Amino acid sequence: MELEWGYFRQLYEGLLDHDDRRAYLSRHQSTAADHLAELEPLRKREPIPAGGDDEQSWRIMKLYGLSRVSDYLIERFCAQGEPLAVYGEFFSGLGLAPFEHAEAFSPFHHEIFAVVQDPSATTVTVEEVLWPGWWFGDLLFSRAGVRVRAPRQLVDAAVATTSTLYFTFRRGPRRTADLSHGWGSNSQWRTSFSRFYSDEDGLHFNWDGEVDIGDDSPAPRAGWPEHEVEPLEQRRELLLHRCFVRGPLPADESDRFPYGDRISLAAAE
C-alpha cells in the first residue's frame, strides 16, 4: 500500500473524538497494521544511527505518531487500573509482541508507576505489571508500567513517581516531556520516535543520541558550553530511567535535555 505520512496522526486525533474507543480502533486496526508493516526496517538497529538517511528518518517520525496512541490509551485505561483489553487488543493486533516479565526490575523494560517503599529490601523487584510493554522486532516500542518494591536509597517513591517523565508525550497527571512539546500543531508531528533497542550486542538507550555517556568523560552536549553540562551520573540516571528516581531531586529536573545522550550496555550489566 502507499504510505500516508499523516496516518497515525489522524488515528490519534480521531481517538480523542470517539467515546467508543474499542469500536473506533477495531475499525482502523487492519489499516494501522498495514502502515506499521511499512516501517519494517526499524525492527533492527542499523550499525550507525539514521543521520542523513532521509527515508529512515521519515519512518522514525511516522512511528512517533503511533506512540501517541499508546500514551493516550495508557493514560485513559491503564494507570487508573481499568481493564487493559482495549490497549492489549489493539497493539497485539498490529503485530507488536508483548514481552515477559521477571521479578527483577529493569529500567530499560519497565516504567515505574508506583513504589512500595521497603527498608528491608536490598534490590528493586517488580510487584505487579500494570500495563504490558511491546516490541517491534528488536525495537522497544513501549515499556511496561510496573509497581516495584524497593529501598529508598535505590528508588525514592516520591521522586520516581512525580519527577518529569521524558521521552513521553502524555501520562497525566504526571509531568512529561518530549521533543514535540512547545511546537505548533503541525510541526510537532515531525518529532522522531526515540529508539531503544535490545539485540545480541546488548541494550541501546536512545540510539539516535549524539553523545555517548557510557564513557567516563563524554563530550559536552552538542552546542552547549562545558560549564552548563549536568553531572554525568545525573545524565545516566535520567537516560536509563527516563526520569529521576533517587533523591534529592535537582531543582531544574523539568528542564533537562536527555535526547542528545545515548548509552549501550551489555545485557548482563
CSV table of C-alpha atoms in Angstrom, one decimal:
chain,number,residue,atom,x,y,z
A,1,MET,CA,0.0,0.0,0.0
A,2,GLU,CA,1.1,3.6,-0.5
A,3,LEU,CA,2.4,5.2,2.7
A,4,GLU,CA,0.3,8.1,4.1
A,5,TRP,CA,2.5,10.5,6.0
A,6,GLY,CA,-0.1,11.6,8.5
A,7,TYR,CA,-2.0,8.4,9.1
A,8,PHE,CA,-1.0,7.8,12.7
A,9,ARG,CA,-1.7,11.5,13.5
A,10,GLN,CA,-5.2,11.1,12.1
A,11,LEU,CA,-5.7,7.9,14.1
A,12,TYR,CA,-4.6,9.7,17.3
A,13,GLU,CA,-6.8,12.8,16.7
A,14,GLY,CA,-9.8,10.6,15.8
A,15,LEU,CA,-9.3,8.6,19.0
A,16,LEU,CA,-9.8,11.8,21.0
A,17,ASP,CA,-13.2,12.4,19.4
A,18,HIS,CA,-14.7,9.0,20.0
A,19,ASP,CA,-16.4,7.7,23.1
A,20,ASP,CA,-16.4,4.1,22.0
A,21,ARG,CA,-12.6,3.8,21.6
A,22,ARG,CA,-12.7,0.0,21.2
A,23,ALA,CA,-15.0,0.2,18.2
A,24,TYR,CA,-13.0,3.0,16.7
A,25,LEU,CA,-9.7,1.2,17.0
A,26,SER,CA,-11.2,-2.0,15.8
A,27,ARG,CA,-12.3,-0.3,12.6
A,28,HIS,CA,-8.8,1.0,12.0
A,29,GLN,CA,-6.8,-1.9,13.1
A,30,SER,CA,-6.2,-3.5,9.7
A,31,THR,CA,-5.1,-0.3,8.1
A,32,ALA,CA,-2.9,0.6,11.0
A,33,ALA,CA,-1.2,-2.8,10.8
A,34,ASP,CA,-0.5,-2.2,7.1
A,35,HIS,CA,1.1,1.2,7.9
A,36,LEU,CA,3.2,-0.3,10.7
A,37,ALA,CA,4.4,-3.1,8.4
A,38,GLU,CA,5.8,-0.5,6.1
A,39,LEU,CA,8.1,0.6,8.9
A,40,GLU,CA,9.7,-2.9,8.9
A,41,PRO,CA,13.3,-1.6,8.6
A,42,LEU,CA,13.0,-0.1,12.1
A,43,ARG,CA,12.8,-3.5,13.7
A,44,LYS,CA,16.6,-3.9,13.5
A,45,ARG,CA,19.2,-1.5,14.7
A,46,GLU,CA,21.4,-0.2,11.9
A,47,PRO,CA,25.1,-0.1,12.8
A,48,ILE,CA,25.1,3.7,12.6
A,49,PRO,CA,22.1,5.9,13.6
A,50,ALA,CA,19.9,7.2,10.8
A,51,GLY,CA,21.7,10.6,10.5
A,52,GLY,CA,21.3,11.7,6.9
A,53,ASP,CA,19.2,8.7,5.7
A,54,ASP,CA,16.0,10.7,4.9
A,55,GLU,CA,13.8,7.6,4.3
A,56,GLN,CA,14.8,6.0,7.6
A,57,SER,CA,14.3,9.4,9.4
A,58,TRP,CA,10.9,9.6,7.9
A,59,ARG,CA,10.0,6.1,9.2
A,60,ILE,CA,11.2,7.2,12.7
A,61,MET,CA,9.0,10.3,12.6
A,62,LYS,CA,6.0,8.3,11.5
A,63,LEU,CA,6.3,5.8,14.3
A,64,TYR,CA,6.2,8.7,16.8
A,65,GLY,CA,2.6,9.2,15.8
A,66,LEU,CA,1.7,5.7,16.8
A,67,SER,CA,3.5,6.2,20.2
A,68,ARG,CA,1.0,9.0,20.9
A,69,VAL,CA,-1.9,6.5,20.5
A,70,SER,CA,-0.1,4.3,23.1
A,71,ASP,CA,0.4,7.2,25.5
A,72,TYR,CA,-3.2,8.1,25.3
A,73,LEU,CA,-4.5,4.6,25.9
A,74,ILE,CA,-2.1,4.2,28.9
A,75,GLU,CA,-3.4,7.4,30.4
A,76,ARG,CA,-7.0,6.6,29.8
A,77,PHE,CA,-7.2,2.9,30.6
A,78,CYS,CA,-4.1,1.6,32.4
A,79,ALA,CA,-2.9,3.9,35.1
A,80,GLN,CA,-6.3,4.0,36.8
A,81,GLY,CA,-6.5,0.2,37.0
A,82,GLU,CA,-9.3,-0.1,34.4
A,83,PRO,CA,-9.4,-3.2,32.1
A,84,LEU,CA,-6.5,-3.3,29.7
A,85,ALA,CA,-8.4,-5.1,26.9
A,86,VAL,CA,-8.6,-2.1,24.6
A,87,TYR,CA,-4.9,-1.4,24.8
A,88,GLY,CA,-3.9,-5.0,24.5
A,89,GLU,CA,-6.3,-5.9,21.7
A,90,PHE,CA,-5.2,-3.1,19.5
A,91,PHE,CA,-1.4,-3.4,19.8
A,92,SER,CA,-1.3,-7.1,19.7
A,93,GLY,CA,-3.5,-6.9,16.6
A,94,LEU,CA,-1.0,-4.6,14.9
A,95,GLY,CA,1.7,-7.3,15.2
A,96,LEU,CA,3.6,-5.9,18.2
A,97,ALA,CA,4.8,-8.5,20.6
A,98,PRO,CA,4.4,-8.3,24.4
A,99,PHE,CA,7.4,-9.2,26.5
A,100,GLU,CA,7.7,-11.5,29.5
A,101,HIS,CA,8.4,-10.0,32.9
A,102,ALA,CA,10.7,-11.3,35.6
A,103,GLU,CA,10.7,-10.2,39.2
A,104,ALA,CA,13.9,-8.2,38.6
A,105,PHE,CA,13.3,-4.6,37.7
A,106,SER,CA,14.9,-3.3,34.5
A,107,PRO,CA,14.7,0.5,33.7
A,108,PHE,CA,15.1,-0.4,30.0
A,109,HIS,CA,11.9,-2.6,30.1
A,110,HIS,CA,9.9,-1.0,33.0
A,111,GLU,CA,8.4,2.3,33.7
A,112,ILE,CA,7.8,2.9,37.4
A,113,PHE,CA,4.2,3.9,38.1
A,114,ALA,CA,4.0,3.0,41.8
A,115,VAL,CA,6.5,2.1,44.6
A,116,VAL,CA,6.2,0.1,47.7
A,117,GLN,CA,8.9,1.6,49.9
A,118,ASP,CA,10.6,-1.3,51.8
A,119,PRO,CA,13.6,-0.5,54.0
A,120,SER,CA,14.3,-4.2,54.4
A,121,ALA,CA,14.7,-4.7,50.6
A,122,THR,CA,18.2,-4.9,49.1
A,123,THR,CA,17.2,-4.8,45.4
A,124,VAL,CA,14.3,-3.4,43.2
A,125,THR,CA,11.7,-6.1,42.3
A,126,VAL,CA,8.6,-6.0,40.2
A,127,GLU,CA,5.5,-6.4,42.4
A,128,GLU,CA,2.9,-6.0,39.6
A,129,VAL,CA,2.7,-5.3,35.9
A,130,LEU,CA,0.0,-2.6,35.4
A,131,TRP,CA,0.2,-2.5,31.6
A,132,PRO,CA,2.2,-4.5,29.1
A,133,GLY,CA,5.3,-3.5,27.2
A,134,TRP,CA,5.7,-4.1,23.5
A,135,TRP,CA,8.4,-5.0,21.0
A,136,PHE,CA,8.6,-4.1,17.3
A,137,GLY,CA,11.3,-6.6,16.5
A,138,ASP,CA,14.4,-5.5,18.5
A,139,LEU,CA,12.9,-2.0,18.9
A,140,LEU,CA,11.3,-1.3,22.2
A,141,PHE,CA,8.0,0.4,21.2
A,142,SER,CA,6.9,1.0,24.8
A,143,ARG,CA,7.9,0.0,28.3
A,144,ALA,CA,5.6,-1.9,30.7
A,145,GLY,CA,4.2,0.0,33.6
A,146,VAL,CA,5.0,-1.6,37.0
A,147,ARG,CA,4.7,-1.3,40.7
A,148,VAL,CA,8.0,-2.0,42.3
A,149,ARG,CA,9.3,-2.8,45.8
A,150,ALA,CA,12.5,-1.0,46.7
A,151,PRO,CA,14.6,0.5,49.4
A,152,ARG,CA,14.6,4.3,49.4
A,153,GLN,CA,18.3,4.5,48.6
A,154,LEU,CA,17.7,2.8,45.2
A,155,VAL,CA,14.2,4.2,44.4
A,156,ASP,CA,12.6,7.1,46.2
A,157,ALA,CA,8.9,6.7,45.9
A,158,ALA,CA,8.1,10.4,45.6
A,159,VAL,CA,10.8,11.2,43.2
A,160,ALA,CA,10.3,8.2,40.9
A,161,THR,CA,6.5,8.7,40.5
A,162,THR,CA,6.4,12.5,40.3
A,163,SER,CA,9.6,13.7,38.5
A,164,THR,CA,9.3,14.7,34.9
A,165,LEU,CA,8.9,11.6,32.6
A,166,TYR,CA,11.0,12.3,29.5
A,167,PHE,CA,10.6,10.7,26.0
A,168,THR,CA,6.8,10.7,26.8
A,169,PHE,CA,4.1,12.8,25.3
A,170,ARG,CA,1.5,12.4,28.0
A,171,ARG,CA,1.0,10.5,31.2
A,172,GLY,CA,-1.4,12.7,33.2
A,173,PRO,CA,-1.4,13.8,35.9
A,174,ARG,CA,2.4,13.4,35.8
A,175,ARG,CA,4.6,16.0,34.1
A,176,THR,CA,6.0,14.7,30.8
A,177,ALA,CA,8.4,16.0,28.2
A,178,ASP,CA,9.2,15.0,24.7
A,179,LEU,CA,10.6,16.9,21.7
A,180,SER,CA,7.2,17.7,20.3
A,181,HIS,CA,6.3,19.9,23.3
A,182,GLY,CA,6.4,23.6,22.5
A,183,TRP,CA,6.0,23.2,18.8
A,184,GLY,CA,3.0,24.2,16.6
A,185,SER,CA,0.1,21.9,15.8
A,186,ASN,CA,1.8,20.7,12.5
A,187,SER,CA,5.5,21.0,13.4
A,188,GLN,CA,5.1,18.7,16.4
A,189,TRP,CA,4.3,15.8,14.2
A,190,ARG,CA,7.8,15.8,12.7
A,191,THR,CA,9.1,14.6,16.1
A,192,SER,CA,11.3,11.5,15.9
A,193,PHE,CA,10.4,8.4,17.8
A,194,SER,CA,13.1,7.7,20.4
A,195,ARG,CA,14.7,4.4,19.6
A,196,PHE,CA,15.7,2.0,22.4
A,197,TYR,CA,17.0,-1.4,21.1
A,198,SER,CA,17.7,-4.8,22.6
A,199,ASP,CA,19.8,-7.2,20.5
A,200,GLU,CA,22.7,-9.6,20.6
A,201,ASP,CA,25.1,-6.7,21.3
A,202,GLY,CA,23.2,-5.5,24.4
A,203,LEU,CA,20.8,-2.7,25.4
A,204,HIS,CA,20.9,0.5,23.4
A,205,PHE,CA,19.3,3.5,25.1
A,206,ASN,CA,18.3,6.4,22.7
A,207,TRP,CA,20.2,5.0,19.8
A,208,ASP,CA,20.0,8.3,17.8
A,209,GLY,CA,21.6,10.4,20.6
A,210,GLU,CA,24.7,12.3,19.6
A,211,VAL,CA,26.8,11.9,22.8
A,212,ASP,CA,27.8,8.6,24.2
A,213,ILE,CA,27.6,8.9,28.0
A,214,GLY,CA,28.9,5.4,28.6
A,215,ASP,CA,32.4,7.0,28.6
A,216,ASP,CA,33.7,8.4,31.8
A,217,SER,CA,34.4,11.7,30.1
A,218,PRO,CA,31.8,12.1,27.4
A,219,ALA,CA,31.9,15.1,25.0
A,220,PRO,CA,29.7,18.0,26.1
A,221,ARG,CA,26.2,18.2,24.6
A,222,ALA,CA,26.3,19.5,21.1
A,223,GLY,CA,26.2,23.3,21.1
A,224,TRP,CA,26.3,23.5,25.0
A,225,PRO,CA,29.1,25.3,26.9
A,226,GLU,CA,31.0,22.9,29.2
A,227,HIS,CA,30.1,24.7,32.4
A,228,GLU,CA,26.4,24.0,31.7
A,229,VAL,CA,26.7,20.2,31.3
A,230,GLU,CA,24.9,18.4,34.1
A,231,PRO,CA,26.8,15.8,36.3
A,232,LEU,CA,27.4,12.6,34.4
A,233,GLU,CA,25.7,10.4,37.0
A,234,GLN,CA,22.5,12.5,36.7
A,235,ARG,CA,22.6,12.3,32.9
A,236,ARG,CA,22.9,8.5,33.1
A,237,GLU,CA,20.1,8.2,35.7
A,238,LEU,CA,17.8,10.3,33.5
A,239,LEU,CA,18.6,8.4,30.3
A,240,LEU,CA,18.3,4.9,31.9
A,241,HIS,CA,15.0,5.6,33.7
A,242,ARG,CA,13.7,8.4,31.5
A,243,CYS,CA,13.1,10.3,34.8
A,244,PHE,CA,14.9,10.8,38.1
A,245,VAL,CA,14.3,8.0,40.7
A,246,ARG,CA,16.6,9.0,43.5
A,247,GLY,CA,16.6,12.0,45.8
A,248,PRO,CA,17.3,14.7,46.2
A,249,LEU,CA,15.5,15.9,43.1
A,250,PRO,CA,17.5,18.5,41.2
A,251,ALA,CA,15.8,21.9,41.1
A,252,ASP,CA,16.0,22.0,37.3
A,253,GLU,CA,14.8,18.4,36.8
A,254,SER,CA,12.0,19.6,34.5
A,255,ASP,CA,14.4,21.5,32.3
A,256,ARG,CA,16.8,18.8,31.2
A,257,PHE,CA,17.6,17.6,27.7
A,258,PRO,CA,18.4,13.9,27.7
A,259,TYR,CA,17.5,13.5,24.0
A,260,GLY,CA,21.1,14.1,22.8
A,261,ASP,CA,22.6,11.4,25.0
A,262,ARG,CA,22.9,7.7,24.3
A,263,ILE,CA,24.4,4.7,26.1
A,264,SER,CA,24.8,1.0,25.2
A,265,LEU,CA,25.2,-1.7,27.9
A,266,ALA,CA,25.9,-5.4,27.6
A,267,ALA,CA,22.7,-7.2,28.6
A,268,ALA,CA,24.4,-8.7,31.6
A,269,GLU,CA,25.0,-5.3,33.0
